[in-house]
Amino acid sequence: DGGITQSPKYLFRKEGQNVTLSCEQNLNHDAMYWYRQDPGQGLRLIYYSQIVNDFQKGDIAEGYSVSREKKESFPLTVTSAQKNPTAFYLCASSPLAGASYNEQFFGPGTRLTVL
Amino acid sequence: GQQVMQIPQYQHVQEGEDFTTYCNSSTTLSNIQWYKQRPGGHPVFLIQLVKSGEVKKQKRLTFQFGEAKKNSSLHITATQTTDVGTYFCAGPEYGGSQGNLIFGKGTKLSVKP
């Protein structure tokens, strides 16, 4: 069954701790994306990757880091430098790198709460 | 920078009433995509429009792409409770070769039975 999985669905962390959010896809998609969603703010791009071992900063990359060691996986680390990390995080993928006509497929999301 | 704006931000309708959300881009778009996010869920792709003036229908949903390819609309006829959710439009990043999308902030639709 093809798709994008994100784990966990809910995550609680204490302030000052780094936390890594998982994103895995078995769709054989080239491109992967991380978005942050806050109420009334739509989707804001954190990082994206068009190919293994390469990734680029999006609009709000500060306080976040990513890796793309495998085509299927694109984990996001929320570091202690992120000033307001509590949010809903969405991972997405699309079939072809660099093609603007691709639809994006989203995972179920991880809701992170920092206490 | 490039902006994609949607209005209204919220819309409350009685079941059976029609609903329209509008999307405007600060730049000409090669295409526009629409997504729906149910409460507590994730965005799901609905449709992509490519041609100037294009109109596409999906049952009670009608999507339009403006002649200048800078605006779009989604119209739902006779809303049902299953239409509840947030509708986002998205266009490719201008001048970008990375396939990134710029999302509007969405229109949140609530339907009163």
JSON list of C-alpha atoms in Angstrom, two decimals:
[
{"chain": "A", "resi": 1, "resn": "ASP", "atom": "CA", "xyz": [0.00, 0.00, 0.00]},
{"chain": "A", "resi": 2, "resn": "GLY", "atom": "CA", "xyz": [1.77, 3.13, -1.21]},
{"chain": "A", "resi": 3, "resn": "GLY", "atom": "CA", "xyz": [1.86, 6.38, 0.67]},
{"chain": "A", "resi": 4, "resn": "ILE", "atom": "CA", "xyz": [3.61, 8.71, 3.04]},
{"chain": "A", "resi": 5, "resn": "THR", "atom": "CA", "xyz": [3.92, 7.94, 6.71]},
{"chain": "A", "resi": 6, "resn": "GLN", "atom": "CA", "xyz": [4.79, 10.32, 9.48]},
{"chain": "A", "resi": 7, "resn": "SER", "atom": "CA", "xyz": [5.42, 9.37, 13.04]},
{"chain": "A", "resi": 8, "resn": "PRO", "atom": "CA", "xyz": [4.47, 9.98, 15.68]},
{"chain": "A", "resi": 9, "resn": "LYS", "atom": "CA", "xyz": [1.06, 11.61, 15.23]},
{"chain": "A", "resi": 10, "resn": "TYR", "atom": "CA", "xyz": [1.40, 13.56, 18.49]},
{"chain": "A", "resi": 11, "resn": "LEU", "atom": "CA", "xyz": [4.65, 14.53, 20.14]},
{"chain": "A", "resi": 12, "resn": "PHE", "atom": "CA", "xyz": [5.35, 16.35, 23.36]},
{"chain": "A", "resi": 13, "resn": "ARG", "atom": "CA", "xyz": [8.73, 17.75, 24.26]},
{"chain": "A", "resi": 14, "resn": "LYS", "atom": "CA", "xyz": [10.20, 19.96, 26.89]},
{"chain": "A", "resi": 15, "resn": "GLU", "atom": "CA", "xyz": [11.57, 23.33, 25.91]},
{"chain": "A", "resi": 16, "resn": "GLY", "atom": "CA", "xyz": [15.25, 23.19, 24.99]},
{"chain": "A", "resi": 17, "resn": "GLN", "atom": "CA", "xyz": [15.18, 19.64, 23.63]},
{"chain": "A", "resi": 18, "resn": "ASN", "atom": "CA", "xyz": [15.80, 18.73, 20.02]},
{"chain": "A", "resi": 19, "resn": "VAL", "atom": "CA", "xyz": [13.22, 16.46, 18.45]},
{"chain": "A", "resi": 20, "resn": "THR", "atom": "CA", "xyz": [13.22, 14.54, 15.15]},
{"chain": "A", "resi": 21, "resn": "LEU", "atom": "CA", "xyz": [10.08, 13.97, 13.11]},
{"chain": "A", "resi": 22, "resn": "SER", "atom": "CA", "xyz": [9.99, 11.01, 10.78]},
{"chain": "A", "resi": 23, "resn": "CYS", "atom": "CA", "xyz": [8.78, 11.03, 7.17]},
{"chain": "A", "resi": 24, "resn": "GLU", "atom": "CA", "xyz": [8.89, 7.95, 4.92]},
{"chain": "A", "resi": 25, "resn": "GLN", "atom": "CA", "xyz": [7.44, 7.45, 1.44]},
{"chain": "A", "resi": 26, "resn": "ASN", "atom": "CA", "xyz": [7.21, 4.34, -0.72]},
{"chain": "A", "resi": 27, "resn": "LEU", "atom": "CA", "xyz": [5.89, 6.15, -3.80]},
{"chain": "A", "resi": 28, "resn": "ASN", "atom": "CA", "xyz": [9.34, 6.34, -5.42]},
{"chain": "A", "resi": 29, "resn": "HIS", "atom": "CA", "xyz": [8.98, 10.11, -5.54]},
{"chain": "A", "resi": 30, "resn": "ASP", "atom": "CA", "xyz": [12.03, 12.25, -6.16]},
{"chain": "A", "resi": 31, "resn": "ALA", "atom": "CA", "xyz": [11.02, 15.37, -4.27]},
{"chain": "A", "resi": 32, "resn": "MET", "atom": "CA", "xyz": [10.13, 15.71, -0.62]},
{"chain": "A", "resi": 33, "resn": "TYR", "atom": "CA", "xyz": [9.02, 18.70, 1.43]},
{"chain": "A", "resi": 34, "resn": "TRP", "atom": "CA", "xyz": [8.45, 19.78, 4.99]},
{"chain": "A", "resi": 35, "resn": "TYR", "atom": "CA", "xyz": [5.76, 22.32, 5.85]},
{"chain": "A", "resi": 36, "resn": "ARG", "atom": "CA", "xyz": [4.70, 23.94, 9.04]},
{"chain": "A", "resi": 37, "resn": "GLN", "atom": "CA", "xyz": [1.02, 24.77, 9.58]},
{"chain": "A", "resi": 38, "resn": "ASP", "atom": "CA", "xyz": [-0.22, 27.21, 12.19]},
{"chain": "A", "resi": 39, "resn": "PRO", "atom": "CA", "xyz": [-3.87, 28.25, 12.57]},
{"chain": "A", "resi": 40, "resn": "GLY", "atom": "CA", "xyz": [-4.80, 30.79, 9.89]},
{"chain": "A", "resi": 41, "resn": "GLN", "atom": "CA", "xyz": [-1.32, 30.71, 8.36]},
{"chain": "A", "resi": 42, "resn": "GLY", "atom": "CA", "xyz": [-1.65, 28.17, 5.62]},
{"chain": "A", "resi": 43, "resn": "LEU", "atom": "CA", "xyz": [1.35, 26.03, 4.75]},
{"chain": "A", "resi": 44, "resn": "ARG", "atom": "CA", "xyz": [4.84, 27.44, 5.08]},
{"chain": "A", "resi": 45, "resn": "LEU", "atom": "CA", "xyz": [7.80, 25.64, 3.53]},
{"chain": "A", "resi": 46, "resn": "ILE", "atom": "CA", "xyz": [10.62, 24.70, 5.89]},
{"chain": "A", "resi": 47, "resn": "TYR", "atom": "CA", "xyz": [12.94, 22.57, 3.73]},
{"chain": "A", "resi": 48, "resn": "TYR", "atom": "CA", "xyz": [12.75, 20.65, 0.49]},
{"chain": "A", "resi": 49, "resn": "SER", "atom": "CA", "xyz": [14.83, 18.06, -1.29]},
{"chain": "A", "resi": 50, "resn": "GLN", "atom": "CA", "xyz": [14.81, 17.20, -4.97]},
{"chain": "A", "resi": 51, "resn": "ILE", "atom": "CA", "xyz": [17.38, 14.43, -4.83]},
{"chain": "A", "resi": 52, "resn": "VAL", "atom": "CA", "xyz": [19.18, 12.23, -2.35]},
{"chain": "A", "resi": 53, "resn": "ASN", "atom": "CA", "xyz": [21.94, 13.95, -0.39]},
{"chain": "A", "resi": 54, "resn": "ASP", "atom": "CA", "xyz": [20.75, 17.39, -1.42]},
{"chain": "A", "resi": 55, "resn": "PHE", "atom": "CA", "xyz": [18.26, 19.74, 0.23]},
{"chain": "A", "resi": 56, "resn": "GLN", "atom": "CA", "xyz": [17.42, 23.43, 0.22]},
{"chain": "A", "resi": 57, "resn": "LYS", "atom": "CA", "xyz": [16.07, 25.90, 2.76]},
{"chain": "A", "resi": 58, "resn": "GLY", "atom": "CA", "xyz": [12.51, 27.07, 2.40]},
{"chain": "A", "resi": 59, "resn": "ASP", "atom": "CA", "xyz": [10.95, 30.24, 3.76]},
{"chain": "A", "resi": 60, "resn": "ILE", "atom": "CA", "xyz": [11.22, 29.40, 7.47]},
{"chain": "A", "resi": 61, "resn": "ALA", "atom": "CA", "xyz": [14.26, 27.13, 7.83]},
{"chain": "A", "resi": 62, "resn": "GLU", "atom": "CA", "xyz": [15.76, 28.80, 10.90]},
{"chain": "A", "resi": 63, "resn": "GLY", "atom": "CA", "xyz": [15.83, 26.43, 13.87]},
{"chain": "A", "resi": 64, "resn": "TYR", "atom": "CA", "xyz": [15.28, 23.33, 11.72]},
{"chain": "A", "resi": 65, "resn": "SER", "atom": "CA", "xyz": [17.55, 20.79, 10.05]},
{"chain": "A", "resi": 66, "resn": "VAL", "atom": "CA", "xyz": [16.97, 17.89, 7.65]},
{"chain": "A", "resi": 67, "resn": "SER", "atom": "CA", "xyz": [18.80, 15.04, 5.97]},
{"chain": "A", "resi": 68, "resn": "ARG", "atom": "CA", "xyz": [18.11, 13.01, 2.82]},
{"chain": "A", "resi": 69, "resn": "GLU", "atom": "CA", "xyz": [20.32, 9.98, 2.97]},
{"chain": "A", "resi": 70, "resn": "LYS", "atom": "CA", "xyz": [17.76, 7.75, 1.28]},
{"chain": "A", "resi": 71, "resn": "LYS", "atom": "CA", "xyz": [15.18, 8.50, -1.38]},
{"chain": "A", "resi": 72, "resn": "GLU", "atom": "CA", "xyz": [12.40, 7.21, 0.86]},
{"chain": "A", "resi": 73, "resn": "SER", "atom": "CA", "xyz": [13.24, 9.17, 3.99]},
{"chain": "A", "resi": 74, "resn": "PHE", "atom": "CA", "xyz": [13.36, 12.87, 4.86]},
{"chain": "A", "resi": 75, "resn": "PRO", "atom": "CA", "xyz": [13.52, 13.38, 8.65]},
{"chain": "A", "resi": 76, "resn": "LEU", "atom": "CA", "xyz": [13.11, 16.84, 10.15]},
{"chain": "A", "resi": 77, "resn": "THR", "atom": "CA", "xyz": [14.86, 17.90, 13.36]},
{"chain": "A", "resi": 78, "resn": "VAL", "atom": "CA", "xyz": [13.34, 20.73, 15.33]},
{"chain": "A", "resi": 79, "resn": "THR", "atom": "CA", "xyz": [16.19, 22.19, 17.31]},
{"chain": "A", "resi": 80, "resn": "SER", "atom": "CA", "xyz": [16.16, 24.15, 20.53]},
{"chain": "A", "resi": 81, "resn": "ALA", "atom": "CA", "xyz": [16.97, 27.22, 18.42]},
{"chain": "A", "resi": 82, "resn": "GLN", "atom": "CA", "xyz": [13.45, 27.23, 16.99]},
{"chain": "A", "resi": 83, "resn": "LYS", "atom": "CA", "xyz": [11.72, 29.89, 19.05]},
{"chain": "A", "resi": 84, "resn": "ASN", "atom": "CA", "xyz": [8.14, 28.77, 18.63]},
{"chain": "A", "resi": 85, "resn": "PRO", "atom": "CA", "xyz": [8.16, 25.07, 17.67]},
{"chain": "A", "resi": 86, "resn": "THR", "atom": "CA", "xyz": [4.62, 24.14, 18.68]},
{"chain": "A", "resi": 87, "resn": "ALA", "atom": "CA", "xyz": [2.81, 23.50, 15.38]},
{"chain": "A", "resi": 88, "resn": "PHE", "atom": "CA", "xyz": [1.43, 20.92, 12.99]},
{"chain": "A", "resi": 89, "resn": "TYR", "atom": "CA", "xyz": [4.18, 19.56, 10.72]},
{"chain": "A", "resi": 90, "resn": "LEU", "atom": "CA", "xyz": [3.36, 18.11, 7.33]},
{"chain": "A", "resi": 91, "resn": "CYS", "atom": "CA", "xyz": [5.63, 16.13, 5.06]},
{"chain": "A", "resi": 92, "resn": "ALA", "atom": "CA", "xyz": [4.88, 15.89, 1.35]},
{"chain": "A", "resi": 93, "resn": "SER", "atom": "CA", "xyz": [6.35, 14.34, -1.76]},
{"chain": "A", "resi": 94, "resn": "SER", "atom": "CA", "xyz": [5.96, 14.78, -5.49]},
{"chain": "A", "resi": 95, "resn": "PRO", "atom": "CA", "xyz": [6.99, 12.52, -8.37]},
{"chain": "A", "resi": 96, "resn": "LEU", "atom": "CA", "xyz": [9.46, 14.53, -10.43]},
{"chain": "A", "resi": 97, "resn": "ALA", "atom": "CA", "xyz": [12.15, 16.83, -9.18]},
{"chain": "A", "resi": 98, "resn": "GLY", "atom": "CA", "xyz": [11.89, 20.37, -10.44]},
{"chain": "A", "resi": 99, "resn": "ALA", "atom": "CA", "xyz": [8.57, 19.97, -12.23]},
{"chain": "A", "resi": 100, "resn": "SER", "atom": "CA", "xyz": [5.94, 22.56, -11.35]},
{"chain": "A", "resi": 101, "resn": "TYR", "atom": "CA", "xyz": [3.12, 20.43, -12.74]},
{"chain": "A", "resi": 102, "resn": "ASN", "atom": "CA", "xyz": [3.45, 17.85, -9.99]},
{"chain": "A", "resi": 103, "resn": "GLU", "atom": "CA", "xyz": [0.78, 17.46, -7.39]},
{"chain": "A", "resi": 104, "resn": "GLN", "atom": "CA", "xyz": [2.04, 17.00, -3.88]},
{"chain": "A", "resi": 105, "resn": "PHE", "atom": "CA", "xyz": [1.06, 14.06, -1.70]},
{"chain": "A", "resi": 106, "resn": "PHE", "atom": "CA", "xyz": [0.90, 14.76, 2.00]},
{"chain": "A", "resi": 107, "resn": "GLY", "atom": "CA", "xyz": [1.49, 12.57, 5.01]},
{"chain": "A", "resi": 108, "resn": "PRO", "atom": "CA", "xyz": [-0.93, 12.57, 7.98]},
{"chain": "A", "resi": 109, "resn": "GLY", "atom": "CA", "xyz": [1.20, 15.09, 9.89]},
{"chain": "A", "resi": 110, "resn": "THR", "atom": "CA", "xyz": [2.78, 15.30, 13.33]},
{"chain": "A", "resi": 111, "resn": "ARG", "atom": "CA", "xyz": [1.39, 17.65, 15.93]},
{"chain": "A", "resi": 112, "resn": "LEU", "atom": "CA", "xyz": [4.30, 18.85, 18.07]},
{"chain": "A", "resi": 113, "resn": "THR", "atom": "CA", "xyz": [3.71, 20.50, 21.41]},
{"chain": "A", "resi": 114, "resn": "VAL", "atom": "CA", "xyz": [6.62, 21.98, 23.31]},
{"chain": "A", "resi": 115, "resn": "LEU", "atom": "CA", "xyz": [5.93, 22.45, 27.00]},
{"chain": "B", "resi": 1, "resn": "GLY", "atom": "CA", "xyz": [7.96, 38.31, -2.78]},
{"chain": "B", "resi": 2, "resn": "GLN", "atom": "CA", "xyz": [5.40, 36.22, -4.58]},
{"chain": "B", "resi": 3, "resn": "GLN", "atom": "CA", "xyz": [2.06, 35.97, -2.83]},
{"chain": "B", "resi": 4, "resn": "VAL", "atom": "CA", "xyz": [-1.01, 33.81, -3.24]},
{"chain": "B", "resi": 5, "resn": "MET", "atom": "CA", "xyz": [-4.03, 35.26, -1.51]},
{"chain": "B", "resi": 6, "resn": "GLN", "atom": "CA", "xyz": [-7.36, 33.65, -0.77]},
{"chain": "B", "resi": 7, "resn": "ILE", "atom": "CA", "xyz": [-10.65, 35.12, 0.28]},
{"chain": "B", "resi": 8, "resn": "PRO", "atom": "CA", "xyz": [-12.64, 34.73, 2.37]},
{"chain": "B", "resi": 9, "resn": "GLN", "atom": "CA", "xyz": [-10.66, 33.31, 5.26]},
{"chain": "B", "resi": 10, "resn": "TYR", "atom": "CA", "xyz": [-13.80, 31.76, 6.75]},
{"chain": "B", "resi": 11, "resn": "GLN", "atom": "CA", "xyz": [-17.21, 30.94, 5.34]},
{"chain": "B", "resi": 12, "resn": "HIS", "atom": "CA", "xyz": [-20.19, 29.60, 7.24]},
{"chain": "B", "resi": 13, "resn": "VAL", "atom": "CA", "xyz": [-23.09, 28.32, 5.17]},
{"chain": "B", "resi": 14, "resn": "GLN", "atom": "CA", "xyz": [-26.34, 26.48, 5.66]},
{"chain": "B", "resi": 15, "resn": "GLU", "atom": "CA", "xyz": [-26.39, 23.04, 4.09]},
{"chain": "B", "resi": 16, "resn": "GLY", "atom": "CA", "xyz": [-27.69, 23.37, 0.54]},
{"chain": "B", "resi": 17, "resn": "GLU", "atom": "CA", "xyz": [-26.28, 26.87, -0.01]},
{"chain": "B", "resi": 18, "resn": "ASP", "atom": "CA", "xyz": [-23.55, 27.53, -2.53]},
{"chain": "B", "resi": 19, "resn": "PHE", "atom": "CA", "xyz": [-19.96, 28.41, -1.62]},
{"chain": "B", "resi": 20, "resn": "THR", "atom": "CA", "xyz": [-17.17, 30.14, -3.51]},
{"chain": "B", "resi": 21, "resn": "THR", "atom": "CA", "xyz": [-13.54, 30.77, -2.60]},
{"chain": "B", "resi": 22, "resn": "TYR", "atom": "CA", "xyz": [-11.27, 33.04, -4.60]},
{"chain": "B", "resi": 23, "resn": "CYS", "atom": "CA", "xyz": [-7.54, 32.83, -5.16]},
{"chain": "B", "resi": 24, "resn": "ASN", "atom": "CA", "xyz": [-5.33, 35.64, -6.48]},
{"chain": "B", "resi": 25, "resn": "SER", "atom": "CA", "xyz": [-1.66, 35.50, -7.32]},
{"chain": "B", "resi": 26, "resn": "SER", "atom": "CA", "xyz": [0.74, 38.42, -7.44]},
{"chain": "B", "resi": 27, "resn": "THR", "atom": "CA", "xyz": [2.40, 36.78, -10.48]},
{"chain": "B", "resi": 28, "resn": "THR", "atom": "CA", "xyz": [1.23, 34.92, -13.56]},
{"chain": "B", "resi": 29, "resn": "LEU", "atom": "CA", "xyz": [1.03, 31.20, -12.89]},
{"chain": "B", "resi": 30, "resn": "SER", "atom": "CA", "xyz": [1.84, 28.33, -15.22]},
{"chain": "B", "resi": 31, "resn": "ASN", "atom": "CA", "xyz": [-0.78, 26.31, -13.37]},
{"chain": "B", "resi": 32, "resn": "ILE", "atom": "CA", "xyz": [-2.82, 26.35, -10.21]},
{"chain": "B", "resi": 33, "resn": "GLN", "atom": "CA", "xyz": [-3.65, 23.50, -7.87]},
{"chain": "B", "resi": 34, "resn": "TRP", "atom": "CA", "xyz": [-6.42, 23.10, -5.32]},
{"chain": "B", "resi": 35, "resn": "TYR", "atom": "CA", "xyz": [-6.25, 21.03, -2.14]},
{"chain": "B", "resi": 36, "resn": "LYS", "atom": "CA", "xyz": [-8.77, 20.17, 0.56]},
{"chain": "B", "resi": 37, "resn": "GLN", "atom": "CA", "xyz": [-7.91, 19.57, 4.20]},
{"chain": "B", "resi": 38, "resn": "ARG", "atom": "CA", "xyz": [-10.58, 18.01, 6.39]},
{"chain": "B", "resi": 39, "resn": "PRO", "atom": "CA", "xyz": [-10.57, 18.95, 10.09]},
{"chain": "B", "resi": 40, "resn": "GLY", "atom": "CA", "xyz": [-7.74, 17.11, 11.81]},
{"chain": "B", "resi": 41, "resn": "GLY", "atom": "CA", "xyz": [-6.48, 15.79, 8.47]},
{"chain": "B", "resi": 42, "resn": "HIS", "atom": "CA", "xyz": [-3.90, 16.58, 5.86]},
{"chain": "B", "resi": 43, "resn": "PRO", "atom": "CA", "xyz": [-4.20, 18.39, 2.52]},
{"chain": "B", "resi": 44, "resn": "VAL", "atom": "CA", "xyz": [-5.41, 16.24, -0.35]},
{"chain": "B", "resi": 45, "resn": "PHE", "atom": "CA", "xyz": [-4.98, 17.22, -3.99]},
{"chain": "B", "resi": 46, "resn": "LEU", "atom": "CA", "xyz": [-8.23, 18.01, -5.78]},
{"chain": "B", "resi": 47, "resn": "ILE", "atom": "CA", "xyz": [-7.31, 19.32, -9.21]},
{"chain": "B", "resi": 48, "resn": "GLN", "atom": "CA", "xyz": [-4.83, 21.19, -11.37]},
{"chain": "B", "resi": 49, "resn": "LEU", "atom": "CA", "xyz": [-5.70, 23.87, -13.94]},
{"chain": "B", "resi": 50, "resn": "VAL", "atom": "CA", "xyz": [-3.24, 24.75, -16.66]},
{"chain": "B", "resi": 51, "resn": "LYS", "atom": "CA", "xyz": [-4.89, 26.64, -19.51]},
{"chain": "B", "resi": 52, "resn": "SER", "atom": "CA", "xyz": [-6.03, 30.24, -19.51]},
{"chain": "B", "resi": 53, "resn": "GLY", "atom": "CA", "xyz": [-9.79, 30.40, -18.89]},
{"chain": "B", "resi": 54, "resn": "GLU", "atom": "CA", "xyz": [-9.97, 26.70, -18.09]},
{"chain": "B", "resi": 55, "resn": "VAL", "atom": "CA", "xyz": [-13.05, 25.37, -16.29]},
{"chain": "B", "resi": 56, "resn": "LYS", "atom": "CA", "xyz": [-13.17, 21.91, -14.74]},
{"chain": "B", "resi": 57, "resn": "LYS", "atom": "CA", "xyz": [-15.95, 20.21, -12.84]},
{"chain": "B", "resi": 58, "resn": "GLN", "atom": "CA", "xyz": [-15.93, 17.47, -10.25]},
{"chain": "B", "resi": 59, "resn": "LYS", "atom": "CA", "xyz": [-19.54, 16.66, -9.38]},
{"chain": "B", "resi": 60, "resn": "ARG", "atom": "CA", "xyz": [-20.71, 19.70, -7.38]},
{"chain": "B", "resi": 61, "resn": "LEU", "atom": "CA", "xyz": [-17.30, 21.43, -7.51]},
{"chain": "B", "resi": 62, "resn": "THR", "atom": "CA", "xyz": [-16.42, 23.84, -10.32]},
{"chain": "B", "resi": 63, "resn": "PHE", "atom": "CA", "xyz": [-12.89, 25.17, -10.72]},
{"chain": "B", "resi": 64, "resn": "GLN", "atom": "CA", "xyz": [-11.92, 28.11, -12.90]},
{"chain": "B", "resi": 65, "resn": "PHE", "atom": "CA", "xyz": [-8.59, 29.55, -13.96]},
{"chain": "B", "resi": 66, "resn": "GLY", "atom": "CA", "xyz": [-8.63, 33.19, -15.00]},
{"chain": "B", "resi": 67, "resn": "GLU", "atom": "CA", "xyz": [-7.83, 34.44, -18.47]},
{"chain": "B", "resi": 68, "resn": "ALA", "atom": "CA", "xyz": [-4.70, 36.19, -17.20]},
{"chain": "B", "resi": 69, "resn": "LYS", "atom": "CA", "xyz": [-3.68, 33.09, -15.23]},
{"chain": "B", "resi": 70, "resn": "LYS", "atom": "CA", "xyz": [-3.41, 35.13, -12.04]},
{"chain": "B", "resi": 71, "resn": "ASN", "atom": "CA", "xyz": [-6.64, 34.13, -10.36]},
{"chain": "B", "resi": 72, "resn": "SER", "atom": "CA", "xyz": [-8.80, 31.12, -9.77]},
{"chain": "B", "resi": 73, "resn": "SER", "atom": "CA", "xyz": [-11.99, 30.15, -8.03]},
{"chain": "B", "resi": 74, "resn": "LEU", "atom": "CA", "xyz": [-13.62, 27.10, -6.54]},
{"chain": "B", "resi": 75, "resn": "HIS", "atom": "CA", "xyz": [-17.40, 27.00, -6.44]},
{"chain": "B", "resi": 76, "resn": "ILE", "atom": "CA", "xyz": [-19.39, 24.33, -4.60]},
{"chain": "B", "resi": 77, "resn": "THR", "atom": "CA", "xyz": [-23.05, 23.98, -5.50]},
{"chain": "B", "resi": 78, "resn": "ALA", "atom": "CA", "xyz": [-25.51, 22.91, -2.80]},
{"chain": "B", "resi": 79, "resn": "THR", "atom": "CA", "xyz": [-23.02, 22.31, -0.02]},
{"chain": "B", "resi": 80, "resn": "GLN", "atom": "CA", "xyz": [-23.17, 19.19, 2.09]},
{"chain": "B", "resi": 81, "resn": "THR", "atom": "CA", "xyz": [-21.69, 18.47, 5.52]},
{"chain": "B", "resi": 82, "resn": "THR", "atom": "CA", "xyz": [-19.04, 16.38, 3.78]},
{"chain": "B", "resi": 83, "resn": "ASP", "atom": "CA", "xyz": [-17.69, 19.57, 2.19]},
{"chain": "B", "resi": 84, "resn": "VAL", "atom": "CA", "xyz": [-16.48, 20.85, 5.55]},
{"chain": "B", "resi": 85, "resn": "GLY", "atom": "CA", "xyz": [-12.78, 21.64, 5.60]},
{"chain": "B", "resi": 86, "resn": "THR", "atom": "CA", "xyz": [-10.17, 24.13, 4.49]},
{"chain": "B", "resi": 87, "resn": "TYR", "atom": "CA", "xyz": [-9.60, 24.68, 0.79]},
{"chain": "B", "resi": 88, "resn": "PHE", "atom": "CA", "xyz": [-6.17, 25.79, -0.37]},
{"chain": "B", "resi": 89, "resn": "CYS", "atom": "CA", "xyz": [-5.00, 27.01, -3.73]},
{"chain": "B", "resi": 90, "resn": "ALA", "atom": "CA", "xyz": [-1.32, 26.76, -4.67]},
{"chain": "B", "resi": 91, "resn": "GLY", "atom": "CA", "xyz": [0.80, 27.97, -7.54]},
{"chain": "B", "resi": 92, "resn": "PRO", "atom": "CA", "xyz": [4.38, 27.25, -8.61]},
{"chain": "B", "resi": 93, "resn": "GLU", "atom": "CA", "xyz": [7.07, 29.49, -7.20]},
{"chain": "B", "resi": 94, "resn": "TYR", "atom": "CA", "xyz": [7.75, 32.20, -9.76]},
{"chain": "B", "resi": 95, "resn": "GLY", "atom": "CA", "xyz": [11.08, 31.82, -11.48]},
{"chain": "B", "resi": 96, "resn": "GLY", "atom": "CA", "xyz": [11.82, 28.71, -9.52]},
{"chain": "B", "resi": 97, "resn": "SER", "atom": "CA", "xyz": [13.04, 25.53, -11.11]},
{"chain": "B", "resi": 98, "resn": "GLN", "atom": "CA", "xyz": [12.49, 23.41, -8.06]},
{"chain": "B", "resi": 99, "resn": "GLY", "atom": "CA", "xyz": [8.83, 22.62, -8.42]},
{"chain": "B", "resi": 100, "resn": "ASN", "atom": "CA", "xyz": [7.96, 24.35, -5.14]},
{"chain": "B", "resi": 101, "resn": "LEU", "atom": "CA", "xyz": [4.43, 25.52, -4.52]},
{"chain": "B", "resi": 102, "resn": "ILE", "atom": "CA", "xyz": [3.27, 28.73, -2.87]},
{"chain": "B", "resi": 103, "resn": "PHE", "atom": "CA", "xyz": [0.10, 28.04, -0.89]},
{"chain": "B", "resi": 104, "resn": "GLY", "atom": "CA", "xyz": [-2.65, 30.48, -0.07]},
{"chain": "B", "resi": 105, "resn": "LYS", "atom": "CA", "xyz": [-3.76, 30.67, 3.55]},
{"chain": "B", "resi": 106, "resn": "GLY", "atom": "CA", "xyz": [-6.91, 28.77, 2.75]},
{"chain": "B", "resi": 107, "resn": "THR", "atom": "CA", "xyz": [-10.65, 29.25, 3.16]},
{"chain": "B", "resi": 108, "resn": "LYS", "atom": "CA", "xyz": [-12.20, 27.38, 6.04]},
{"chain": "B", "resi": 109, "resn": "LEU", "atom": "CA", "xyz": [-15.71, 26.19, 5.22]},
{"chain": "B", "resi": 110, "resn": "SER", "atom": "CA", "xyz": [-18.20, 25.18, 7.84]},
{"chain": "B", "resi": 111, "resn": "VAL", "atom": "CA", "xyz": [-21.62, 23.80, 6.92]},
{"chain": "B", "resi": 112, "resn": "LYS", "atom": "CA", "xyz": [-24.58, 23.91, 9.26]},
{"chain": "B", "resi": 113, "resn": "PRO", "atom": "CA", "xyz": [-26.95, 20.96, 8.76]}
]
